[in-house]
Coordinates of C-alpha atoms in Angstrom, one line a residue:
M1 CA 13.2 28.8 8.3
T2 CA 15.3 28.2 11.4
N3 CA 13.5 28.0 14.8
P4 CA 15.4 28.7 18.0
Q5 CA 15.5 26.1 20.7
N6 CA 13.2 26.7 23.7
Y7 CA 14.8 24.2 26.0
L8 CA 17.8 25.2 28.1
K9 CA 20.5 22.7 27.0
L10 CA 21.3 19.1 26.1
P11 CA 21.2 16.6 27.5
L12 CA 17.8 16.9 29.1
S13 CA 17.5 16.0 32.8
W14 CA 14.8 14.3 34.8
E15 CA 15.3 16.7 37.7
N16 CA 12.3 18.5 39.0
K17 CA 10.0 15.7 37.9
S18 CA 8.2 13.4 40.3
P19 CA 8.9 9.7 40.1
E20 CA 5.3 9.1 38.9
T21 CA 5.8 11.6 36.0
I22 CA 9.1 10.0 35.0
K23 CA 7.5 6.6 35.0
N24 CA 4.6 7.8 32.9
D25 CA 6.8 9.6 30.4
C26 CA 9.1 6.6 30.0
Q27 CA 6.1 4.3 29.5
W28 CA 4.6 6.6 27.0
L29 CA 7.7 6.9 24.9
E30 CA 8.3 3.1 25.0
S31 CA 4.7 2.5 23.9
I32 CA 5.2 4.7 20.9
I33 CA 8.3 2.8 20.0
K34 CA 6.5 -0.5 20.2
N35 CA 3.5 0.5 18.2
A36 CA 5.2 2.6 15.5
A37 CA 7.0 1.5 12.4
P38 CA 10.8 2.0 12.7
F39 CA 12.0 5.2 11.0
S40 CA 8.5 6.6 10.6
D41 CA 7.8 10.1 11.7
W42 CA 6.4 9.5 15.2
W43 CA 8.9 6.7 15.9
V44 CA 11.8 9.1 15.1
K45 CA 10.3 11.8 17.4
A46 CA 10.0 9.4 20.3
R47 CA 13.6 8.2 19.8
I48 CA 14.8 11.8 19.6
V49 CA 13.3 12.5 23.1
Q50 CA 14.8 9.3 24.5
L51 CA 18.3 10.1 23.0
A52 CA 18.1 13.6 24.5
Y53 CA 17.5 12.4 28.1
R54 CA 20.0 10.8 30.5
K55 CA 19.2 7.4 31.8
P56 CA 16.1 7.7 34.1
P57 CA 16.7 7.1 37.8
L58 CA 16.0 3.6 39.1
D59 CA 16.1 2.2 35.6
R60 CA 18.0 -1.1 35.9
R61 CA 17.4 -2.3 32.3
E62 CA 19.7 -1.7 29.4
S63 CA 18.9 1.9 28.8
T64 CA 17.7 3.4 25.5
Y65 CA 18.4 6.9 26.9
A66 CA 21.8 8.2 25.6
G67 CA 21.9 11.7 27.1
L68 CA 23.5 13.2 23.9
N69 CA 24.6 16.8 24.3
S70 CA 23.8 18.2 20.8
A71 CA 21.2 18.0 18.1
G72 CA 23.9 17.1 15.6
K73 CA 24.9 14.0 17.7
I74 CA 21.3 12.9 17.8
V75 CA 21.0 13.2 14.0
E76 CA 24.2 11.2 13.6
H77 CA 23.1 8.5 16.0
L78 CA 19.7 8.1 14.2
H79 CA 21.3 7.9 10.8
R80 CA 23.7 5.2 12.0
L81 CA 20.6 3.2 13.0
C82 CA 19.2 3.4 9.5
P83 CA 19.9 0.1 7.7
D84 CA 19.5 1.5 4.1
R85 CA 19.9 5.1 3.2
H86 CA 18.3 4.6 -0.2
A87 CA 15.3 2.7 1.1
Y88 CA 14.6 5.3 3.8
A89 CA 15.1 8.3 1.7
G90 CA 12.3 10.3 3.4
F91 CA 13.8 9.7 6.8
R92 CA 17.3 10.7 5.7
N93 CA 16.2 13.8 3.9
Q94 CA 14.0 15.3 6.6
V95 CA 15.8 14.3 9.9
N96 CA 18.4 17.1 10.4
E97 CA 19.4 19.3 13.3
Q98 CA 16.5 21.7 12.8
Y99 CA 14.1 18.7 12.8
V100 CA 15.5 17.6 16.2
I101 CA 15.3 21.1 17.6
D102 CA 11.6 21.4 16.5
V103 CA 10.8 18.0 18.1
L104 CA 12.4 18.9 21.4
N105 CA 10.7 22.3 21.4
R106 CA 7.4 20.6 21.1
W107 CA 8.3 18.2 24.0
H108 CA 9.4 21.2 26.1
N109 CA 6.2 23.2 25.4
R110 CA 4.0 20.2 26.2
E111 CA 2.9 19.9 22.6
F112 CA 4.3 16.4 21.9
T113 CA 0.9 14.9 21.5
Q114 CA 0.1 17.2 18.7
A115 CA 3.5 16.5 17.1
I116 CA 2.8 12.7 16.8
S117 CA -1.0 13.0 16.2
R118 CA -1.2 11.4 12.8
N119 CA -3.4 8.4 13.2
F120 CA -2.2 6.3 10.3
E121 CA 1.0 4.9 8.9
I122 CA 1.9 4.2 5.2
Y123 CA 4.0 1.3 3.9
E124 CA 5.4 0.6 0.5
D125 CA 5.5 -2.9 -0.9
T126 CA 9.1 -3.8 -1.6
H127 CA 8.1 -6.2 -4.5
Y128 CA 5.7 -3.9 -6.4
P129 CA 6.2 -0.2 -6.7
N130 CA 2.5 0.7 -7.0
V131 CA 1.3 -1.3 -4.0
F132 CA 1.0 0.4 -0.6
L133 CA -0.4 -0.4 2.8
V134 CA -2.1 2.1 5.2
T135 CA -2.8 1.1 8.8
S136 CA -4.6 2.8 11.6
T137 CA -2.4 3.4 14.6
A138 CA -5.3 2.5 17.0
T139 CA -4.8 -0.8 18.9
V140 CA -7.5 -3.4 19.6
S141 CA -6.9 -2.8 23.3
L142 CA -5.1 -0.5 25.6
Y143 CA -3.0 -3.5 26.8
V144 CA -2.1 -5.1 23.5
D145 CA 0.6 -3.8 21.2
R146 CA -0.2 -3.3 17.5
P147 CA 1.2 -6.0 15.1
L148 CA 3.3 -4.3 12.4
P149 CA 3.4 -5.5 8.8
P150 CA 6.3 -7.9 8.0
P151 CA 9.4 -5.8 7.4
D152 CA 10.7 -8.1 4.7
R153 CA 7.7 -7.1 2.5
Y154 CA 6.6 -3.6 3.6
R155 CA 8.8 -0.6 4.0
P156 CA 7.4 2.2 6.2
L157 CA 7.3 5.6 4.6
F158 CA 8.4 8.5 6.8
N159 CA 5.1 10.3 6.6
V160 CA 2.3 11.2 4.2
D161 CA 4.5 13.9 2.6
E162 CA 6.9 11.1 1.3
F163 CA 3.8 9.3 -0.1
A164 CA 2.7 12.5 -1.8
E165 CA 6.1 12.8 -3.5
I166 CA 5.8 9.3 -4.8
V167 CA 2.3 10.1 -6.1
Q168 CA 3.7 13.1 -7.9
K169 CA 6.9 11.5 -9.1
R170 CA 5.1 8.5 -10.6
S171 CA 2.2 10.6 -12.0
C172 CA -0.5 8.6 -10.2
Q173 CA -3.8 8.8 -12.0
Q174 CA -5.8 6.2 -10.2
M175 CA -5.9 4.9 -6.6
T176 CA -7.9 1.9 -5.4
L177 CA -8.2 1.5 -1.7
R178 CA -9.3 -1.9 -0.4
T179 CA -10.3 -2.5 3.2
H180 CA -11.4 -5.6 5.2
G181 CA -14.4 -6.5 7.3
Y182 CA -15.3 -8.0 10.7
A183 CA -13.0 -10.4 12.6
T184 CA -9.9 -9.8 10.4
S185 CA -6.7 -9.5 12.4
A186 CA -3.7 -7.6 11.2
Q187 CA -1.7 -10.7 10.4
T188 CA -4.6 -12.2 8.4
F189 CA -5.1 -9.0 6.4
Y190 CA -1.4 -8.6 5.7
R191 CA -1.3 -12.2 4.3
L192 CA -4.5 -11.8 2.2
F193 CA -3.4 -8.4 0.9
R194 CA -0.1 -9.8 -0.1
Q195 CA -1.8 -12.5 -2.1
E196 CA -3.9 -9.9 -3.9
A197 CA -0.9 -7.8 -4.6
D198 CA 0.9 -10.8 -6.1
A199 CA -2.1 -11.5 -8.3
L200 CA -2.3 -7.9 -9.5
G201 CA 1.3 -7.2 -9.9
E202 CA 2.9 -10.3 -11.5
A203 CA 3.1 -9.9 -15.3
E204 CA 3.9 -13.6 -15.7
S205 CA 0.5 -14.5 -14.5
D206 CA -1.2 -12.0 -16.8
P207 CA -0.3 -12.8 -20.4
E208 CA -3.0 -10.5 -21.7
G209 CA -1.4 -7.5 -20.1
K210 CA -4.3 -6.8 -17.8
K211 CA -2.3 -6.1 -14.7
L212 CA -2.5 -2.7 -13.1
S213 CA -0.6 0.1 -14.8
D214 CA 2.3 1.8 -13.0
R215 CA 0.1 4.9 -12.6
H216 CA -2.5 2.9 -10.7
F217 CA -1.8 2.5 -7.0
Y218 CA -3.4 -0.4 -5.1
V219 CA -3.7 0.5 -1.4
G220 CA -4.7 -1.8 1.4
Y221 CA -6.2 -0.3 4.6
H222 CA -6.2 -2.1 7.9
W223 CA -8.3 -0.8 10.8
P224 CA -8.1 -2.4 14.3
S225 CA -10.2 -5.5 14.0
E226 CA -9.7 -8.7 16.1
T227 CA -10.5 -12.3 15.8
P228 CA -13.2 -13.9 18.0
F229 CA -12.3 -16.0 21.0
T230 CA -8.5 -15.9 20.6
S231 CA -7.8 -12.2 20.4
P232 CA -5.4 -11.3 23.3
G233 CA -7.3 -8.0 23.8
L234 CA -10.4 -9.9 25.0
W235 CA -8.6 -11.5 27.9
S236 CA -6.2 -8.7 28.8
D237 CA -9.2 -6.5 29.3
L238 CA -10.6 -8.9 31.8
G239 CA -7.3 -9.3 33.7
K240 CA -6.7 -5.6 34.0
N241 CA -10.2 -4.5 34.9
W242 CA -11.5 -6.7 37.7
G243 CA -13.3 -3.9 39.3
I244 CA -15.4 -3.3 36.2
V245 CA -16.0 -7.0 35.8
V246 CA -17.2 -7.3 39.4
K247 CA -19.4 -4.2 38.9
F248 CA -20.9 -5.8 35.8
A249 CA -21.6 -9.1 37.7
L250 CA -23.2 -7.2 40.6
V251 CA -25.5 -5.2 38.3
L252 CA -26.5 -8.3 36.3
G253 CA -26.9 -10.2 39.5
G254 CA -29.1 -7.5 40.9
F255 CA -31.4 -7.6 37.9
A256 CA -31.5 -11.4 38.1
G257 CA -32.3 -11.3 41.8
I258 CA -35.0 -8.6 41.5
L259 CA -36.7 -10.4 38.6
G260 CA -36.5 -13.7 40.4
L261 CA -38.1 -12.3 43.6
L262 CA -40.8 -10.6 41.6
L263 CA -41.5 -13.9 39.8
A264 CA -41.5 -16.0 43.0
G265 CA -43.7 -13.4 44.7
F266 CA -46.1 -13.4 41.8
V267 CA -46.3 -17.2 41.8
Q268 CA -46.7 -17.6 45.6
F269 CA -48.9 -14.7 46.5
F270 CA -51.1 -14.3 43.4
A271 CA -51.0 -17.1 40.9
I272 CA -51.3 -20.0 43.3
P273 CA -54.1 -18.4 45.4
L274 CA -56.0 -17.5 42.3
L275 CA -55.8 -21.1 40.9
E276 CA -56.7 -22.6 44.3
T277 CA -59.8 -20.4 44.4
G278 CA -60.6 -21.5 40.9
G279 CA -60.1 -25.1 41.9
Q280 CA -63.2 -24.9 44.1
L281 CA -65.4 -24.3 41.0
P282 CA -67.3 -27.5 40.0
W283 CA -66.4 -27.3 36.3
F284 CA -62.7 -26.7 37.1
R285 CA -62.2 -29.3 39.9
P286 CA -61.6 -32.4 37.7
L287 CA -58.9 -30.6 35.8
W288 CA -57.4 -29.4 39.1
E289 CA -57.3 -32.9 40.6
W290 CA -55.9 -34.4 37.4
S291 CA -53.0 -31.9 37.1
N292 CA -52.0 -32.3 40.7
F293 CA -51.3 -28.5 40.8
N294 CA -50.7 -28.2 44.5
T295 CA -47.7 -30.5 44.3
W296 CA -46.3 -28.7 41.3
A297 CA -46.8 -25.3 42.9
E298 CA -44.9 -26.3 46.0
V299 CA -42.0 -27.6 43.9
A300 CA -41.9 -24.4 41.8
V301 CA -41.7 -22.2 44.9
A302 CA -39.1 -24.4 46.5
W303 CA -36.9 -24.3 43.4
Y304 CA -35.7 -20.7 43.9
W305 CA -32.1 -21.9 43.4
V306 CA -32.9 -21.9 39.6
I307 CA -32.5 -18.1 39.7
P308 CA -28.7 -18.2 40.3
T309 CA -28.5 -20.7 37.5
L310 CA -30.3 -18.3 35.2
F311 CA -27.9 -15.5 36.4
V312 CA -24.9 -17.7 35.4
L313 CA -26.5 -18.4 32.0
W314 CA -27.0 -14.6 31.5
V315 CA -23.3 -13.9 32.3
M316 CA -22.3 -16.7 29.8
L317 CA -24.5 -15.3 27.1
M318 CA -23.3 -11.7 27.5
Q319 CA -19.7 -12.8 27.7
N320 CA -20.1 -14.9 24.5
L321 CA -21.5 -11.9 22.7
R322 CA -18.4 -10.0 23.8
I323 CA -15.9 -12.6 22.7
L324 CA -17.6 -12.8 19.3
V325 CA -16.2 -9.3 19.0
Y326 CA -18.9 -8.2 16.6
Q327 CA -20.0 -5.1 18.5
R328 CA -16.4 -4.3 19.4
D329 CA -15.3 -4.4 15.7
R330 CA -18.3 -2.3 14.7
Y331 CA -17.4 0.4 17.3
R332 CA -13.8 0.4 16.1
A333 CA -14.8 0.5 12.4
I334 CA -17.0 3.6 12.9
H335 CA -15.0 5.5 15.6
Y336 CA -11.4 4.5 14.9
G337 CA -11.1 3.1 11.3
A338 CA -13.3 5.7 9.5
P339 CA -11.8 8.9 11.1
D340 CA -8.3 7.6 10.6
L341 CA -8.9 6.8 6.9
G342 CA -10.6 10.1 6.5
E343 CA -7.5 11.8 7.9
F344 CA -5.3 9.9 5.5
F345 CA -7.3 11.2 2.5
W346 CA -7.4 14.7 3.9
R347 CA -3.7 14.9 4.6
L348 CA -2.8 13.2 1.3
D349 CA -4.8 15.9 -0.6
R350 CA -3.0 18.6 1.4
A351 CA 0.4 17.0 0.8
V352 CA -0.2 16.6 -2.9
Q353 CA -1.1 20.3 -3.0
R354 CA 2.1 21.2 -1.3
V355 CA 4.2 19.1 -3.7
E356 CA 2.4 20.7 -6.7
K357 CA 3.0 24.2 -5.5
R358 CA 6.8 23.7 -4.9
P359 CA 9.2 25.7 -7.1
A360 CA 9.5 24.2 -10.6
D361 CA 13.2 23.5 -10.2
S362 CA 12.8 21.4 -7.0
T363 CA 11.6 18.4 -8.9
P364 CA 12.0 17.2 -12.4
P365 CA 9.0 18.0 -14.6
D366 CA 6.7 15.2 -15.5
P367 CA 6.6 14.6 -19.3
D368 CA 3.1 13.2 -19.1
P369 CA 1.2 14.6 -16.1
P370 CA -2.3 13.3 -15.1
A371 CA -5.2 14.9 -16.9
G372 CA -6.6 17.7 -15.0
G373 CA -4.1 17.1 -12.1
T374 CA -6.7 14.9 -10.3
I375 CA -6.5 11.3 -9.0
A376 CA -9.5 9.0 -9.4
V377 CA -10.2 7.1 -6.2
N378 CA -11.9 3.7 -6.1
L379 CA -13.0 2.4 -2.8
V380 CA -13.4 -1.4 -2.2
G381 CA -15.0 -2.5 1.1
H382 CA -15.8 -5.9 2.4
S383 CA -18.4 -6.6 5.1
M384 CA -18.0 -4.1 7.9
G385 CA -15.4 -2.3 5.8
G386 CA -18.3 -1.2 3.6
L387 CA -19.9 0.5 6.6
L388 CA -16.6 2.1 7.3
L389 CA -16.2 3.5 3.8
V390 CA -19.7 5.0 3.9
N391 CA -18.7 6.8 7.1
V392 CA -15.5 8.0 5.5
L393 CA -17.5 9.5 2.7
R394 CA -19.7 11.1 5.2
I395 CA -16.6 12.6 6.9
L396 CA -15.1 13.8 3.7
S397 CA -18.2 15.4 2.3
D398 CA -18.7 19.1 2.8
R399 CA -22.4 19.0 2.6
F400 CA -25.1 16.3 3.1
G401 CA -28.3 17.6 1.6
K402 CA -30.5 15.4 -0.6
D403 CA -30.3 17.5 -3.7
D404 CA -26.8 19.1 -3.7
C405 CA -24.8 16.0 -4.6
T406 CA -26.4 15.0 -7.9
N407 CA -25.7 16.4 -11.4
V408 CA -23.0 18.7 -9.9
P409 CA -19.5 18.5 -11.3
S410 CA -17.9 18.9 -7.9
A411 CA -20.1 16.3 -6.1
S412 CA -17.5 13.6 -6.4
Q413 CA -14.6 15.8 -5.1
I414 CA -13.2 14.7 -1.8
G415 CA -10.4 17.3 -2.1
D416 CA -8.6 19.5 -4.5
Y417 CA -6.9 16.5 -6.2
L418 CA -8.9 13.5 -5.2
V419 CA -12.1 12.5 -7.1
L420 CA -14.4 9.6 -6.2
D421 CA -14.8 7.2 -9.1
K422 CA -16.1 3.7 -8.1
L423 CA -17.4 2.3 -4.8
I424 CA -17.3 -1.5 -4.8
L425 CA -19.0 -3.2 -1.9
A426 CA -18.6 -6.9 -1.2
S427 CA -21.2 -8.3 1.2
P428 CA -21.4 -5.0 3.0
D429 CA -22.6 -5.0 6.6
I430 CA -24.9 -2.1 6.0
P431 CA -28.6 -2.2 7.0
L432 CA -30.9 -2.3 4.0
E433 CA -33.0 0.4 5.5
F434 CA -30.0 2.8 5.4
L435 CA -30.8 3.4 1.7
R436 CA -34.4 4.3 2.2
E437 CA -35.8 7.8 2.3
G438 CA -36.0 9.2 5.9
R439 CA -33.5 6.7 7.3
N440 CA -30.0 7.9 7.9
N441 CA -29.9 10.2 4.9
Y442 CA -26.2 10.9 5.3
V443 CA -25.6 7.4 3.9
R444 CA -27.7 8.2 0.8
S445 CA -25.9 11.6 0.4
A446 CA -22.5 10.0 0.8
M447 CA -23.1 7.1 -1.6
R448 CA -24.6 9.3 -4.3
R449 CA -21.3 11.1 -4.6
C450 CA -19.7 8.1 -6.2
G451 CA -19.6 7.9 -10.0
Q452 CA -20.5 4.2 -10.0
I453 CA -21.5 1.7 -7.3
Y454 CA -21.0 -2.0 -7.6
L455 CA -22.6 -4.5 -5.1
M456 CA -21.3 -8.0 -4.8
S457 CA -23.8 -9.9 -2.6
S458 CA -24.7 -13.4 -1.6
D459 CA -28.0 -14.7 -0.2
R460 CA -26.0 -17.6 1.3
D461 CA -23.6 -15.5 3.4
I462 CA -24.6 -17.0 6.7
I463 CA -22.3 -14.8 8.8
L464 CA -23.9 -11.7 7.4
R465 CA -27.4 -13.2 7.6
Y466 CA -27.2 -14.2 11.3
M467 CA -24.4 -12.4 13.1
P468 CA -25.7 -8.8 12.7
T469 CA -29.2 -9.9 13.7
L470 CA -27.8 -11.2 17.0
G471 CA -25.2 -8.5 17.5
N472 CA -27.4 -5.6 16.7
W473 CA -30.6 -6.7 18.3
F474 CA -30.3 -4.2 21.1
S475 CA -28.7 -1.4 19.2
E476 CA -30.4 -0.9 15.8
P477 CA -33.4 1.5 15.8
S478 CA -35.6 -1.1 14.2
I479 CA -35.8 -4.9 14.0
E480 CA -35.7 -4.8 10.2
M481 CA -32.4 -3.0 10.3
S482 CA -30.8 -5.7 12.4
G483 CA -32.2 -8.5 10.2
Y484 CA -31.8 -7.3 6.6
R485 CA -28.3 -6.4 5.3
L486 CA -27.4 -5.0 1.9
G487 CA -24.9 -7.8 1.4
N488 CA -27.6 -10.5 1.4
L489 CA -29.5 -9.2 -1.6
Y490 CA -30.0 -11.7 -4.5
L491 CA -31.4 -11.2 -8.0
K492 CA -34.6 -12.9 -8.8
P493 CA -35.7 -13.4 -12.4
T494 CA -38.8 -11.3 -13.3
A495 CA -41.5 -11.5 -15.9
D496 CA -41.1 -7.9 -16.9
C497 CA -41.3 -7.2 -20.6
N498 CA -38.3 -4.9 -20.5
P499 CA -35.4 -7.0 -22.0
D500 CA -32.8 -4.8 -20.2
C501 CA -34.2 -5.7 -16.7
K502 CA -34.2 -9.4 -16.3
Y503 CA -33.8 -9.4 -12.5
R504 CA -35.0 -7.6 -9.5
P505 CA -33.2 -7.3 -6.1
Y506 CA -34.8 -9.5 -3.4
I507 CA -33.9 -10.3 0.2
R508 CA -34.6 -13.5 2.1
N509 CA -35.4 -13.8 5.8
L510 CA -35.5 -17.6 6.5
W511 CA -37.7 -19.3 3.9
G512 CA -39.6 -16.4 2.4
S513 CA -38.3 -13.6 0.2
Q514 CA -39.5 -10.1 -0.5
P515 CA -38.5 -7.2 -2.8
A516 CA -35.5 -5.3 -1.4
A517 CA -37.3 -2.0 -2.1
S518 CA -40.4 -0.8 -3.7
P519 CA -40.1 1.4 -6.8
T520 CA -41.3 4.6 -5.1
S521 CA -39.8 8.1 -5.1
A522 CA -37.0 6.8 -2.8
Y523 CA -36.0 4.1 -5.3
D524 CA -33.3 6.3 -7.0
L525 CA -30.3 5.1 -5.0
F526 CA -31.2 1.4 -5.6
E527 CA -31.2 2.2 -9.3
R528 CA -27.6 3.5 -9.0
F529 CA -26.3 0.1 -8.0
N530 CA -24.8 -2.4 -10.4
Y531 CA -25.8 -5.7 -8.8
L532 CA -23.6 -8.8 -8.9
D533 CA -25.5 -11.8 -7.3
C534 CA -22.8 -14.3 -6.4
S535 CA -25.0 -16.5 -4.3
E536 CA -24.2 -19.6 -6.3
M537 CA -20.6 -18.8 -7.2
K538 CA -17.9 -21.4 -6.2
G539 CA -15.8 -20.0 -3.3
V540 CA -18.7 -18.2 -1.5
N541 CA -21.0 -21.2 -1.8
G542 CA -20.5 -24.9 -1.3
L543 CA -23.8 -26.1 -2.5
Q544 CA -24.9 -25.9 -6.1
W545 CA -28.6 -25.9 -5.4
P546 CA -30.9 -23.2 -6.7
L547 CA -33.1 -21.3 -4.3
R548 CA -36.3 -23.2 -4.2
P549 CA -39.0 -23.8 -1.5
Y550 CA -37.9 -27.4 -1.0
T551 CA -34.1 -26.5 -0.8
V552 CA -34.1 -23.3 1.3
A553 CA -34.3 -25.1 4.6
L554 CA -31.2 -27.2 3.8
I555 CA -28.9 -24.7 2.1
D556 CA -27.8 -22.8 5.2
P557 CA -27.0 -25.8 7.5
I558 CA -25.1 -27.7 4.7
N559 CA -23.2 -24.7 3.7
T560 CA -22.3 -24.1 7.4
F561 CA -21.0 -27.6 7.8
K562 CA -18.9 -27.3 4.6
F563 CA -17.6 -23.9 5.7
L564 CA -16.4 -25.2 9.1
A565 CA -14.8 -28.2 7.3
S566 CA -12.9 -25.8 5.1
V567 CA -11.8 -23.7 8.1
F568 CA -10.4 -26.8 9.8
G569 CA -8.6 -27.9 6.6
F570 CA -10.5 -30.9 5.3
P571 CA -9.0 -31.5 1.8
T572 CA -12.2 -32.7 0.2
V573 CA -14.0 -29.3 0.7
G574 CA -11.4 -27.0 -0.9
K575 CA -11.4 -23.2 -0.5
L576 CA -14.7 -22.0 0.8
D577 CA -15.4 -18.7 2.5
L578 CA -19.1 -17.9 2.6
H579 CA -18.4 -14.4 3.7
G580 CA -15.1 -13.3 2.1
G581 CA -14.6 -15.6 -0.9
Y582 CA -15.0 -12.7 -3.3
F583 CA -11.3 -11.9 -2.9
L584 CA -10.0 -15.3 -3.6
T585 CA -7.7 -14.7 -6.5
D586 CA -9.0 -17.5 -8.7
T587 CA -12.7 -16.4 -8.5
P588 CA -14.6 -14.5 -11.2
T589 CA -15.3 -11.7 -8.7
F590 CA -11.6 -11.0 -8.3
A591 CA -11.4 -10.9 -12.1
I592 CA -14.3 -8.4 -12.1
L593 CA -12.5 -6.4 -9.4
K594 CA -9.4 -6.2 -11.6
L595 CA -11.5 -5.1 -14.6
L596 CA -13.2 -2.3 -12.6
M597 CA -9.9 -1.1 -11.2
R598 CA -8.2 -1.1 -14.6
V599 CA -10.7 1.0 -16.5
N600 CA -10.9 4.7 -15.8
G601 CA -13.4 6.9 -17.7
A602 CA -14.4 4.0 -20.0
D603 CA -17.8 3.9 -21.5
K604 CA -20.3 2.1 -19.2
A605 CA -21.5 -0.1 -22.0
D606 CA -17.9 -1.3 -22.5
I607 CA -17.6 -2.1 -18.7
D608 CA -20.9 -4.0 -18.8
A609 CA -19.7 -6.0 -21.8
G610 CA -16.5 -6.8 -20.0
I611 CA -18.4 -8.0 -16.9
Q612 CA -20.8 -10.1 -19.0
A613 CA -17.8 -11.8 -20.7
L614 CA -16.2 -12.6 -17.3
I615 CA -19.4 -14.2 -15.9
K616 CA -20.5 -16.0 -19.1
E617 CA -19.7 -19.5 -17.8
T618 CA -20.5 -18.8 -14.2
P619 CA -23.7 -18.7 -12.1
I620 CA -23.2 -15.0 -11.3
R621 CA -26.2 -12.8 -12.2
Y622 CA -25.6 -9.2 -13.2
L623 CA -28.1 -6.3 -13.2
P624 CA -26.5 -3.1 -14.5
S625 CA -27.4 0.3 -13.1
Q626 CA -30.9 1.3 -14.2
R627 CA -29.6 4.8 -14.8
F628 CA -27.9 3.6 -18.0
L629 CA -30.8 1.4 -19.3
S630 CA -33.4 2.6 -21.7
G631 CA -36.2 2.1 -19.2
G632 CA -34.3 3.7 -16.3
S633 CA -35.2 6.7 -14.4
E634 CA -32.5 8.9 -16.1

């Protein structure tokens, strides 16, 4: 269908626009170009507008505005920029004269924001055809550009429609999406994901033929996380917002001054007179004279300068909490990362539907199409990424009642073509209380839609044990929610007579432990979990001591010392990541991850047998879901 052009003619002119509007429009287009993948949908749209305009007035730089006088010339110019017509097939197939006219119509009608409103980008791994990367387009700060994946390894797709065509052409049957956690910069995630893709895709390193099939897509998802202390977004915010910084200091200083005056007034006008009066009592006078209280009281009142010192310490404490970026990352995970990933799944499902409904002669028929036309989706989340995935499931679910998502065939549907299969959580930064009845039941409803849930946890994950407690002390509804995280569960041997249930999930505070949940009517979701206690596994633990009353006080500090030594590259320590070592490619947990991704629709007993074989010579403890045991609730 051909749409007429709404603008008058090309090239477009900056006339009748104020200097401020011209400046804002130019900065907006340049920001899109900097933060978008070359030859992606929204990058092309921004370049079309630039090529349609003449050089802006007062622009002394080498201009990117060509002032081309026809849509055909704009198409020709863009195609000349394309380095490889075969690699960027989606770009070359869709960018034509009508595409240019539609883009300029949206710009003319002030609808350009809607035209570029997709909040994610998709990249294809140039080494492995079934590995992809999805990134949120949100930046860590308004003043910091988004780091793009390395172009030598990841080729940007034009849009989700091109990805849907790849899904249909290669008959994708399974899709595993893996996302990261707190304090993982874009560069760090790209590097780690590349290592995982190499481990999953190289046939030479997998003599038993256990690598992922060509119909299983491995997708990495990066949301805008940042590293503590060194992230440029932390300091650019301070430099660009001095007014807010001064306001914050004034408010904090006002609180410090008011509290200090109240304290000084209380001491001088109430506490001291009260104690002086008590000093006249015969039984109190010897203690009064011995303590020399009058002298100490005068000194205490005179030392009012300690209040500014306390104010400075408060500022330092709050700034330190800010540069640890925990709350910043948590906000971005929930409000940026989760909606953007939810949009990716929603648009992918719609795009696959469009591809399926195209005329039969538009694409060659698939000799072996997926069974039922659906794609099984596995979700793998680490740390704060687990919280993100739960919120994505909440967004994608059509209903959130307690009873409408169990024993219903459509309960696992997240679209017409996407079906939830496995949810794999590694040290998830999710409050333990989220799973209990009456506490955030949307979490329970969302997680119960998954066919199988696997939890990889570690009692010795010091980052998860202490950082959320500090970071969420003022924000969580209860103290227990800030102190107990799902990723810190461990399996404690029990004396139960049931041979199928040798362990029970426990959680440790400092020295003492308690059951993670009581087997009440709200225990059903805990029974759905398949628990993998990795507390003593090499890679996430540097101290091969069992959890005993006489070792518990030493485990955390020694592990912390070894972890820091590993971070700074001491060769005697080796690879040690107390929080994220599950994804080290030489660990048993990564082998388990490959097993869980590889199987689809397999018998649960076969999966359990495979896991037991992989952990046979390791300290990992495994408690299968109680739903499938003889003594379970189902």
